Tab-separated table of C-alpha atoms in Angstrom:
chain	number	residue	atom	x	y	z
A	25	PHE	CA	-22.429	-16.652	25.167
A	26	VAL	CA	-19.124	-15.240	24.270
A	27	ALA	CA	-17.480	-18.541	24.814
A	28	GLY	CA	-20.104	-20.128	22.645
A	29	LEU	CA	-21.603	-22.207	25.328
A	30	ALA	CA	-25.125	-20.846	25.653
A	31	PRO	CA	-27.455	-18.522	23.772
A	32	LEU	CA	-28.181	-14.883	24.943
A	33	ARG	CA	-31.655	-13.874	25.982
A	34	ILE	CA	-32.759	-10.151	25.553
A	35	PRO	CA	-36.070	-9.735	27.644
A	36	ALA	CA	-39.272	-8.274	26.299
A	37	ASN	CA	-39.626	-4.688	26.167
A	38	GLY	CA	-35.946	-4.321	26.655
A	39	LYS	CA	-32.791	-2.644	25.341
A	40	ALA	CA	-29.315	-3.980	25.195
A	41	THR	CA	-26.013	-2.888	23.812
A	42	ILE	CA	-23.281	-5.493	23.343
A	43	LEU	CA	-19.754	-4.579	22.195
A	44	LEU	CA	-17.742	-7.500	20.875
A	45	ASP	CA	-13.865	-7.565	20.264
A	46	GLN	CA	-12.787	-9.766	17.379
A	47	GLY	CA	-9.086	-9.353	18.613
A	48	THR	CA	-7.839	-8.603	15.226
A	49	LEU	CA	-9.057	-6.951	12.028
A	50	THR	CA	-11.018	-9.279	9.768
A	51	VAL	CA	-13.207	-9.184	6.748
A	52	GLY	CA	-16.143	-11.369	5.665
A	53	TYR	CA	-19.745	-12.120	6.147
A	54	PRO	CA	-21.077	-11.602	9.602
A	55	ILE	CA	-23.838	-14.285	10.529
A	56	LEU	CA	-26.235	-13.782	13.173
A	57	ARG	CA	-28.699	-16.514	14.332
A	58	LEU	CA	-31.866	-15.283	16.111
A	59	SER	CA	-35.032	-16.807	17.360
A	60	GLY	CA	-38.123	-15.212	18.806
A	61	GLY	CA	-38.206	-11.316	19.189
A	62	LYS	CA	-40.994	-10.586	16.715
A	63	GLY	CA	-40.958	-6.811	16.070
A	64	ALA	CA	-37.547	-6.348	17.372
A	65	GLU	CA	-34.826	-4.358	15.951
A	66	VAL	CA	-31.066	-5.420	15.912
A	67	HIS	CA	-28.466	-2.913	14.723
A	68	LEU	CA	-24.954	-4.152	14.031
A	69	THR	CA	-22.295	-1.623	13.644
A	70	TYR	CA	-18.837	-2.506	12.218
A	71	SER	CA	-15.903	-0.624	13.313
A	72	GLU	CA	-12.254	-0.920	12.454
A	73	ALA	CA	-11.321	0.722	15.674
A	74	LEU	CA	-12.956	2.624	18.615
A	75	TYR	CA	-12.907	6.406	18.508
A	76	ASP	CA	-12.813	9.050	21.301
A	77	SER	CA	-14.834	12.298	21.390
A	78	LYS	CA	-12.380	13.989	19.097
A	79	GLY	CA	-12.412	11.308	16.562
A	80	GLN	CA	-9.103	9.895	17.397
A	81	LYS	CA	-8.319	6.267	17.757
A	82	GLY	CA	-5.317	6.127	20.194
A	83	ASN	CA	-4.529	2.733	21.606
A	84	ARG	CA	-6.803	0.237	19.743
A	85	ASN	CA	-7.115	-1.995	22.846
A	86	GLN	CA	-8.544	0.757	25.048
A	87	ILE	CA	-12.341	1.111	25.192
A	88	GLU	CA	-12.923	3.753	28.016
A	89	GLY	CA	-14.646	6.869	26.562
A	90	LYS	CA	-14.695	5.491	22.954
A	91	HIS	CA	-17.354	4.656	20.496
A	92	VAL	CA	-17.862	2.589	17.348
A	93	MET	CA	-18.152	4.215	14.017
A	94	GLY	CA	-18.791	2.418	10.698
A	95	PRO	CA	-21.291	0.713	8.384
A	96	GLU	CA	-24.463	-0.568	9.965
A	97	ASP	CA	-26.954	-3.378	9.212
A	98	VAL	CA	-30.373	-3.500	10.705
A	99	PHE	CA	-32.059	-6.952	10.954
A	100	LEU	CA	-35.970	-7.134	11.764
A	101	PRO	CA	-36.732	-10.588	13.592
A	102	ASP	CA	-40.106	-12.005	12.570
A	103	GLY	CA	-40.291	-14.419	15.535
A	104	ALA	CA	-38.984	-17.388	13.671
A	105	GLU	CA	-35.477	-18.925	13.854
A	106	ARG	CA	-33.576	-17.266	11.242
A	107	GLU	CA	-29.985	-16.802	10.077
A	108	TYR	CA	-29.176	-13.102	8.866
A	109	ARG	CA	-26.130	-11.934	7.033
A	110	PRO	CA	-25.498	-9.025	4.661
A	111	LEU	CA	-25.219	-9.379	0.809
A	112	TRP	CA	-21.703	-8.189	0.878
A	113	THR	CA	-18.626	-8.370	3.037
A	114	ARG	CA	-18.061	-6.212	6.202
A	115	ASN	CA	-14.831	-5.452	7.969
A	116	TRP	CA	-14.298	-4.852	11.605
A	117	ARG	CA	-12.416	-5.548	14.787
A	118	TRP	CA	-15.212	-4.268	16.878
A	119	VAL	CA	-18.963	-5.128	16.353
A	120	GLN	CA	-21.654	-3.451	18.401
A	121	LEU	CA	-25.157	-4.944	18.748
A	122	ASP	CA	-27.796	-2.295	19.587
A	123	ILE	CA	-31.046	-4.274	20.342
A	124	GLN	CA	-34.737	-3.129	21.006
A	125	THR	CA	-37.285	-5.787	21.787
A	126	LEU	CA	-41.142	-5.435	21.898
A	127	ALA	CA	-43.631	-7.755	23.473
A	128	GLU	CA	-41.549	-11.031	22.828
A	129	PRO	CA	-38.069	-11.741	24.052
A	130	LEU	CA	-35.334	-12.163	21.602
A	131	ILE	CA	-32.793	-15.092	21.645
A	132	ILE	CA	-29.401	-14.514	20.134
A	133	GLU	CA	-28.330	-18.124	19.329
A	134	ASP	CA	-24.858	-17.261	17.899
A	135	ILE	CA	-22.851	-14.685	16.149
A	136	SER	CA	-20.067	-15.642	13.896
A	137	SER	CA	-18.463	-14.749	10.614
A	138	LEU	CA	-17.426	-16.351	7.335
A	139	LEU	CA	-13.816	-15.070	6.479
A	140	CYS	CA	-13.529	-13.785	2.758
A	141	VAL	CA	-10.128	-13.415	1.365
A	142	TYR	CA	-8.298	-14.461	-1.722
A	143	PRO	CA	-7.177	-18.152	-1.405
A	144	ALA	CA	-3.335	-17.878	-1.079
A	145	ALA	CA	-1.119	-18.808	1.732
A	146	ARG	CA	1.984	-17.084	3.040
A	147	VAL	CA	4.823	-19.520	2.120
A	148	ALA	CA	7.754	-17.292	2.840
A	149	VAL	CA	9.443	-17.508	6.111
A	150	PHE	CA	11.229	-14.968	8.260
A	151	GLU	CA	12.638	-15.636	11.703
A	152	SER	CA	15.078	-13.770	13.819
A	153	GLU	CA	15.999	-13.392	17.467
A	154	SER	CA	14.270	-9.968	17.597
A	155	LYS	CA	10.908	-10.017	19.380
A	156	ASP	CA	10.058	-6.738	17.649
A	157	LEU	CA	10.312	-8.043	14.062
A	158	GLN	CA	7.883	-10.905	14.156
A	159	PRO	CA	4.731	-8.794	14.963
A	160	ILE	CA	5.475	-6.478	12.179
A	161	TRP	CA	6.093	-9.480	9.767
A	162	ASP	CA	2.759	-10.820	10.838
A	163	ALA	CA	0.860	-7.543	10.584
A	164	ALA	CA	2.330	-7.030	7.125
A	165	TRP	CA	0.847	-10.224	5.975
A	166	ARG	CA	-2.595	-9.935	7.643
A	167	THR	CA	-2.881	-6.308	5.881
A	168	LEU	CA	-2.165	-7.963	2.489
A	169	ALA	CA	-4.386	-10.736	2.969
A	170	LEU	CA	-7.467	-8.765	3.997
A	171	ASN	CA	-7.032	-6.431	1.062
A	172	ALA	CA	-6.705	-9.264	-1.560
A	173	GLN	CA	-10.339	-9.801	-2.766
A	174	GLU	CA	-11.592	-10.310	-6.271
A	175	THR	CA	-8.822	-7.766	-7.119
A	176	PHE	CA	-6.121	-6.114	-4.818
A	177	ILE	CA	-7.898	-3.305	-3.104
A	178	SER	CA	-6.495	-0.128	-1.489
A	179	ASP	CA	-8.014	-0.529	1.868
A	180	ILE	CA	-10.874	-2.820	3.013
A	181	ALA	CA	-12.790	-0.165	5.063
A	182	TRP	CA	-12.696	3.129	3.110
A	183	GLU	CA	-11.753	3.273	-0.631
A	184	ARG	CA	-12.179	-0.452	-1.524
A	185	LEU	CA	-10.762	0.149	-4.922
A	186	GLN	CA	-7.569	-0.992	-6.788
A	187	TYR	CA	-5.284	2.030	-6.820
A	188	VAL	CA	-2.066	1.946	-8.877
A	189	ALA	CA	0.363	3.330	-6.194
A	190	ASP	CA	-1.001	1.214	-3.437
A	191	THR	CA	-0.934	-1.801	-5.645
A	192	LYS	CA	2.756	-1.241	-6.715
A	193	VAL	CA	3.961	-1.819	-3.028
A	194	GLN	CA	1.080	-4.600	-2.374
A	195	ALA	CA	1.786	-6.557	-5.669
A	196	LEU	CA	5.591	-6.737	-4.964
A	197	THR	CA	5.214	-7.732	-1.251
A	198	TRP	CA	2.282	-10.246	-2.111
A	199	LEU	CA	4.554	-11.866	-4.757
A	200	ASN	CA	7.433	-12.219	-2.465
A	201	LEU	CA	5.300	-13.725	0.264
A	202	THR	CA	2.951	-16.095	-1.563
A	203	GLY	CA	4.599	-16.823	-4.958
A	204	ASP	CA	1.018	-16.477	-6.325
A	205	ASP	CA	1.146	-14.153	-9.284
A	206	ARG	CA	-2.605	-14.221	-10.508
A	207	LEU	CA	-3.700	-11.042	-8.799
A	208	VAL	CA	-0.543	-9.348	-9.729
A	209	ARG	CA	-1.152	-10.115	-13.489
A	210	LEU	CA	-4.787	-9.228	-13.101
A	211	ALA	CA	-3.778	-5.830	-11.748
A	212	ILE	CA	-1.366	-5.202	-14.492
A	213	GLU	CA	-3.966	-6.011	-17.122
A	214	ASP	CA	-6.598	-3.939	-15.374
A	215	PHE	CA	-4.529	-0.806	-15.431
A	216	ASP	CA	-3.556	-1.334	-18.902
A	217	ALA	CA	-7.235	-1.655	-19.846
A	218	SER	CA	-7.870	1.726	-18.053
A	219	ARG	CA	-5.485	3.661	-20.386
A	220	VAL	CA	-7.185	6.446	-22.298
A	221	PRO	CA	-6.270	7.998	-25.712
A	222	PHE	CA	-4.033	10.655	-24.553
A	223	GLY	CA	-1.887	7.826	-23.004
A	224	LEU	CA	-2.274	7.682	-19.174
A	225	THR	CA	-3.708	4.799	-17.076
A	226	GLN	CA	-6.394	5.867	-14.743
A	227	ALA	CA	-5.293	6.130	-10.953
A	228	ARG	CA	-7.713	3.425	-9.941
A	229	TYR	CA	-9.446	0.592	-11.863
A	230	PRO	CA	-11.922	-1.088	-12.152
A	231	ALA	CA	-14.036	1.962	-11.257
A	232	ASN	CA	-17.007	3.696	-12.940
A	233	LEU	CA	-15.689	7.209	-12.209
A	234	GLU	CA	-12.571	8.202	-13.939
A	235	GLN	CA	-9.565	9.694	-12.022
A	236	PHE	CA	-6.080	10.553	-13.200
A	237	ILE	CA	-3.010	11.031	-11.202
A	238	PRO	CA	-0.102	11.043	-13.832
A	239	THR	CA	2.448	9.735	-11.356
A	240	PHE	CA	0.396	6.642	-10.864
A	241	SER	CA	0.889	5.628	-14.441
A	242	LEU	CA	4.612	5.704	-13.727
A	243	TYR	CA	3.899	3.291	-10.701
A	244	TRP	CA	2.151	1.033	-13.246
A	245	VAL	CA	5.464	0.850	-15.454
A	246	SER	CA	7.356	0.177	-12.341
A	247	MET	CA	4.976	-2.768	-11.516
A	248	MET	CA	5.761	-4.136	-14.972
A	249	HIS	CA	9.496	-4.034	-14.261
A	250	ASP	CA	8.939	-5.730	-10.840
A	251	TYR	CA	7.039	-8.552	-12.508
A	252	TRP	CA	9.745	-8.945	-15.292
A	253	MET	CA	12.361	-9.256	-12.607
A	254	TYR	CA	10.531	-11.744	-10.563
A	255	ARG	CA	8.572	-13.990	-13.025
A	256	ASP	CA	9.903	-15.779	-16.129
A	257	ASP	CA	6.911	-14.749	-18.312
A	258	ASP	CA	8.172	-12.743	-21.394
A	259	GLU	CA	5.031	-13.523	-23.321
A	260	PHE	CA	2.964	-11.854	-20.813
A	261	THR	CA	5.262	-8.782	-20.283
A	262	ARG	CA	5.933	-8.058	-24.049
A	263	GLN	CA	2.241	-7.176	-24.548
A	264	PHE	CA	2.397	-4.150	-22.370
A	265	LEU	CA	5.267	-2.473	-24.116
A	266	PRO	CA	3.048	-0.204	-26.366
A	267	GLY	CA	1.067	1.007	-23.306
A	268	ILE	CA	4.411	1.680	-21.387
A	269	GLY	CA	5.541	3.669	-24.470
A	270	ASN	CA	2.297	5.786	-24.449
A	271	VAL	CA	2.723	6.587	-20.646
A	272	LEU	CA	6.337	7.682	-21.398
A	273	ASP	CA	5.412	9.714	-24.438
A	274	TRP	CA	2.813	11.676	-22.352
A	275	TRP	CA	5.310	12.362	-19.690
A	276	GLU	CA	8.184	13.437	-21.976
A	277	ARG	CA	5.768	15.963	-23.570
A	278	GLN	CA	4.763	17.362	-20.373
A	279	VAL	CA	8.251	17.586	-18.773
A	280	LYS	CA	9.640	19.327	-21.957
A	281	MET	CA	6.650	21.695	-22.122
A	282	ARG	CA	6.380	22.683	-18.434
A	283	GLY	CA	10.022	22.644	-17.357
A	284	ASP	CA	9.858	23.270	-13.727
A	285	GLN	CA	6.098	23.720	-13.503
A	286	PRO	CA	4.121	20.801	-11.916
A	287	VAL	CA	2.565	18.339	-14.180
A	288	PRO	CA	-1.178	18.830	-14.165
A	289	TRP	CA	-3.357	16.571	-11.708
A	290	SER	CA	-0.193	15.658	-10.138
A	291	TRP	CA	-0.416	13.874	-6.543
A	292	THR	CA	2.336	15.912	-5.138
A	293	SER	CA	2.270	19.086	-7.224
A	294	ASN	CA	5.841	18.950	-7.097
A	295	ALA	CA	7.797	19.267	-10.423
A	296	ILE	CA	11.226	18.095	-8.926
A	297	SER	CA	9.968	14.800	-7.458
A	298	ASP	CA	7.713	14.099	-10.366
A	299	LYS	CA	10.775	14.657	-12.792
A	300	LEU	CA	12.938	12.226	-10.675
A	301	LEU	CA	10.301	9.534	-10.589
A	302	PHE	CA	9.913	9.947	-14.361
A	303	SER	CA	13.704	9.495	-14.695
A	304	LEU	CA	13.647	6.276	-12.410
A	305	THR	CA	10.833	4.973	-14.518
A	306	LEU	CA	12.705	5.723	-17.811
A	307	ARG	CA	15.728	3.602	-16.458
A	308	GLN	CA	13.581	0.705	-15.694
A	309	SER	CA	11.759	0.836	-19.002
A	310	ALA	CA	15.064	1.126	-20.979
A	311	GLU	CA	15.892	-2.225	-19.393
A	312	LEU	CA	12.449	-3.743	-20.267
A	313	PHE	CA	12.658	-2.520	-23.926
A	314	GLU	CA	16.396	-3.502	-24.456
A	315	HIS	CA	15.476	-6.988	-23.194
A	316	PHE	CA	12.871	-7.353	-25.871
A	317	GLY	CA	15.136	-6.097	-28.554
A	318	LYS	CA	13.831	-2.471	-28.951
A	319	LYS	CA	17.282	-0.870	-28.690
A	320	CYS	CA	16.193	2.511	-30.179
A	321	GLU	CA	13.593	3.100	-27.652
A	322	ALA	CA	15.881	1.981	-24.826
A	323	ALA	CA	18.648	4.320	-25.827
A	324	HIS	CA	16.278	7.299	-25.987
A	325	TYR	CA	14.843	6.426	-22.586
A	326	ARG	CA	18.336	6.499	-21.159
A	327	GLN	CA	19.320	9.631	-22.755
A	328	LEU	CA	16.141	11.405	-21.629
A	329	SER	CA	16.858	10.262	-17.926
A	330	GLU	CA	20.431	11.359	-18.131
A	331	GLU	CA	19.256	14.995	-19.412
A	332	ILE	CA	16.617	15.191	-16.599
A	333	ASN	CA	19.247	13.958	-14.041
A	334	ARG	CA	21.888	16.657	-15.112
A	335	GLU	CA	19.422	19.434	-15.242
A	336	THR	CA	17.942	18.597	-11.772
A	337	TYR	CA	21.377	18.121	-10.256
A	338	ALA	CA	22.778	21.463	-11.680
A	339	SER	CA	19.732	23.524	-10.649
A	340	ASN	CA	18.936	21.889	-7.231
A	341	PHE	CA	21.958	20.449	-5.587
A	342	ASP	CA	23.202	22.543	-2.690
A	343	PRO	CA	26.930	21.590	-2.115
A	344	ARG	CA	26.967	23.407	1.370
A	345	ARG	CA	24.027	21.161	2.663
A	346	GLY	CA	25.057	18.119	0.591
A	347	LEU	CA	21.219	17.757	-0.430
A	348	LEU	CA	19.005	18.580	-3.317
A	349	ARG	CA	16.559	21.434	-2.868
A	350	ASP	CA	12.942	20.994	-3.527
A	351	THR	CA	10.617	23.744	-4.353
A	352	PRO	CA	11.226	27.055	-2.247
A	353	GLN	CA	8.077	26.363	-0.296
A	354	ARG	CA	9.186	22.837	0.645
A	355	GLY	CA	12.902	23.423	1.189
A	356	TYR	CA	14.839	20.087	1.384
A	357	THR	CA	12.697	17.138	1.357
A	358	GLN	CA	13.105	13.313	2.018
A	359	GLU	CA	11.125	12.582	-1.097
A	360	VAL	CA	13.337	14.440	-3.642
A	361	ASN	CA	16.610	13.227	-2.183
A	362	THR	CA	15.487	9.601	-1.895
A	363	LEU	CA	14.382	9.700	-5.687
A	364	ALA	CA	17.563	11.376	-6.639
A	365	VAL	CA	19.366	8.459	-5.095
A	366	LEU	CA	17.377	5.792	-6.824
A	367	ALA	CA	17.264	7.505	-10.230
A	368	ASP	CA	21.160	8.250	-10.028
A	369	ALA	CA	20.453	11.962	-10.273
A	370	VAL	CA	23.390	12.418	-7.917
A	371	PRO	CA	26.916	10.869	-8.579
A	372	ARG	CA	27.141	7.447	-7.166
A	373	ASP	CA	29.875	8.379	-4.755
A	374	ALA	CA	27.422	10.992	-3.048
A	375	GLN	CA	24.572	8.784	-2.674
A	376	ARG	CA	25.741	7.233	0.650
A	377	ASP	CA	26.375	10.657	2.005
A	378	ILE	CA	22.900	11.910	1.179
A	379	MET	CA	21.263	8.907	2.845
A	380	GLU	CA	23.376	9.173	5.935
A	381	ARG	CA	22.564	12.890	6.269
A	382	MET	CA	18.863	12.051	6.235
A	383	LEU	CA	19.421	9.248	8.800
A	384	LYS	CA	21.594	11.359	11.107
A	385	ASP	CA	19.389	14.440	11.114
A	386	PRO	CA	15.810	13.715	10.022
A	387	SER	CA	15.032	17.382	10.656
A	388	ALA	CA	17.498	18.304	7.795
A	389	VAL	CA	14.689	17.206	5.406
A	390	ASN	CA	10.790	17.608	5.292
A	391	SER	CA	8.699	14.532	4.989
A	392	ASP	CA	5.304	14.559	3.482
A	393	PRO	CA	3.189	16.368	5.957
A	394	SER	CA	0.575	13.645	6.015
A	395	ASP	CA	3.211	11.089	6.459
A	396	PHE	CA	1.960	8.540	3.923
A	397	MET	CA	3.381	4.966	4.606
A	398	PHE	CA	3.645	4.553	0.963
A	399	PHE	CA	6.927	6.521	0.232
A	400	ARG	CA	8.724	4.542	2.987
A	401	TYR	CA	9.063	1.707	0.420
A	402	TYR	CA	11.248	4.030	-1.701
A	403	PHE	CA	13.372	5.176	1.333
A	404	GLY	CA	14.068	1.567	2.074
A	405	ARG	CA	15.055	0.835	-1.434
A	406	ALA	CA	17.375	3.941	-1.420
A	407	LEU	CA	19.083	2.650	1.876
A	408	LYS	CA	20.010	-0.574	0.223
A	409	LYS	CA	21.034	1.145	-3.061
A	410	ALA	CA	23.436	3.423	-1.096
A	411	GLY	CA	24.978	0.448	0.746
A	412	LEU	CA	23.106	1.199	4.022
A	413	GLY	CA	20.799	-1.844	4.160
A	414	ASP	CA	22.219	-2.555	7.580
A	415	ARG	CA	20.464	0.476	8.867
A	416	TYR	CA	17.022	-0.605	7.567
A	417	ILE	CA	15.917	-2.411	10.984
A	418	GLU	CA	16.773	0.672	12.810
A	419	ASN	CA	14.083	2.761	10.934
A	420	LEU	CA	11.013	0.918	11.642
A	421	GLN	CA	9.689	3.195	14.088
A	422	PRO	CA	6.243	3.967	12.359
A	423	TRP	CA	5.591	0.209	12.267
A	424	GLU	CA	6.710	-0.467	15.832
A	425	ASN	CA	4.400	2.462	16.992
A	426	MET	CA	1.416	0.877	15.326
A	427	MET	CA	2.233	-2.442	17.064
A	428	ARG	CA	2.317	-0.536	20.422
A	429	ASP	CA	-0.952	1.156	19.656
A	430	GLY	CA	-2.508	-2.306	19.583
A	431	MET	CA	-2.958	-2.396	15.823
A	432	THR	CA	-2.928	-5.724	14.014
A	433	THR	CA	-2.482	-4.316	10.530
A	434	PHE	CA	-0.855	-1.319	9.048
A	435	GLY	CA	-2.391	2.110	8.513
A	436	GLU	CA	-2.512	4.548	5.666
A	437	LEU	CA	-0.485	7.115	7.565
A	438	ALA	CA	2.335	6.896	10.283
A	439	GLN	CA	0.014	8.929	12.782
A	440	ASN	CA	-3.628	8.943	13.303
A	441	PRO	CA	-4.457	7.024	10.000
A	442	ARG	CA	-7.937	7.139	8.659
A	443	SER	CA	-7.681	3.590	7.455
A	444	ASP	CA	-6.165	1.026	9.800
A	445	CYS	CA	-5.611	-1.604	7.116
A	446	HIS	CA	-3.831	-0.061	4.069
A	447	PRO	CA	-1.569	-2.333	1.903
A	448	TRP	CA	1.005	0.337	0.872
A	449	GLY	CA	2.256	0.148	4.416
A	450	THR	CA	3.412	-3.443	4.125
A	451	SER	CA	6.824	-2.890	2.535
A	452	PRO	CA	8.604	-4.341	5.733
A	453	GLY	CA	7.141	-7.671	4.514
A	454	TYR	CA	9.099	-7.232	1.314
A	455	GLU	CA	12.286	-5.559	2.741
A	456	PHE	CA	12.690	-8.264	5.578
A	457	LEU	CA	13.383	-10.742	2.665
A	458	ALA	CA	14.937	-8.372	0.056
A	459	THR	CA	17.176	-6.355	2.347
A	460	VAL	CA	17.505	-7.811	5.661
A	461	ALA	CA	17.808	-11.491	4.315
A	462	GLY	CA	18.998	-9.911	1.035
A	463	ILE	CA	17.347	-12.316	-1.469
A	464	GLU	CA	16.556	-10.476	-4.718
A	465	PRO	CA	16.653	-11.603	-8.344
A	466	ALA	CA	20.050	-10.838	-10.036
A	467	SER	CA	18.606	-11.118	-13.646
A	468	PRO	CA	15.142	-10.934	-15.123
A	469	GLY	CA	12.776	-13.871	-14.454
A	470	PHE	CA	14.658	-14.833	-11.300
A	471	ARG	CA	17.043	-16.753	-13.434
A	472	THR	CA	19.764	-16.030	-11.016
A	473	VAL	CA	19.771	-14.858	-7.527
A	474	ARG	CA	21.755	-12.564	-5.417
A	475	ILE	CA	21.756	-13.139	-1.617
A	476	GLU	CA	23.429	-10.163	0.196
A	477	PRO	CA	22.042	-10.109	3.846
A	478	SER	CA	22.025	-6.730	5.634
A	479	LEU	CA	21.592	-7.978	9.254
A	480	GLY	CA	22.208	-4.768	11.142
A	481	SER	CA	22.118	-5.674	14.871
A	482	LEU	CA	20.698	-9.176	14.255
């Protein structure tokens, strides 16, 4: 039956439990062909991974002492030969069939699935002599592909929504691997359509329940800058300048009004990192507005960024430690120091030293306690900016650990992720091209290219 060579017969008045391993995560429409078995019940449970008694996943290839957990479908055979499938997609690596028959035996003729993903191919190629990098490259693509549906979505199992921060990394990596910009443009348009009168975009959209995370609006602006650099499409980009201006105006009011107090509804509840992210976004926006001839706005955004940087450096840089302080409760964080490098909130000649300190002694800075994979994109960008791109492939431990744990996609968190297939963890798919191979646009629209490999040990 497993090899597809014969049907499977469940006797009358019998019970059976069958656990099937797809081998990799997938998404689509499961199709179950049954005959006979009138009055029986067939339960299908779809599970990203198997869970132990404590709800932990551990190695994804191990099954001893573990159980499935996930959505269920129940099919009720009527005795005729039928094909059953749900009305919407499911995702799984493991499928468990729990079957109870009555007076008539049940024949399972076949179980299969119809893959459902956006029709784009990975056209980028990355090859090296490292046996560790290829599985990471392939897992990044599988994660992207499964989460590309009618829109980009955050993760196929849990949220199933298009979130701005997630899409920021997802869209850039997708664009590099496929060259297909249609879902990227759709995401930009969706988030612009979600903006409300006070200026911010919603944190996720399309959605019928409003949610606001102010930093996510900044990530939307950054998405626009990415698109502008990679695609020669000024007509598309220009239409979003008013919306970008609304987002930046809201942030400017909040930063001036609140000083060192966190911005309301902030994802991080951290005024320092929020202001540095705002400063970085102001710099990207200044480049956009200047390109379209809006020199006054561009000059204002640059001036405001410089003011934020000066104030933050003056009040938070500790010359003894060579790092920027975060809030007293958080001490010195990777998040603040990484964003300080990207936003030029520390002098250029000090940026390499800050990144080297964090590489040499990770305990010198605190990372996010939940260890979201999202921020590792920014850490990789800061390594390259500080001239340390050669160190990038030395810092792939979270992704290497996922491969060792039998994962075929990348999770939401570095350890014990809720979601095993979360696109904000796909940044190596981008960095293998942009940092290791060193291929990036040198001017808007990719009109010129800069190729500056950072091969490290390769």
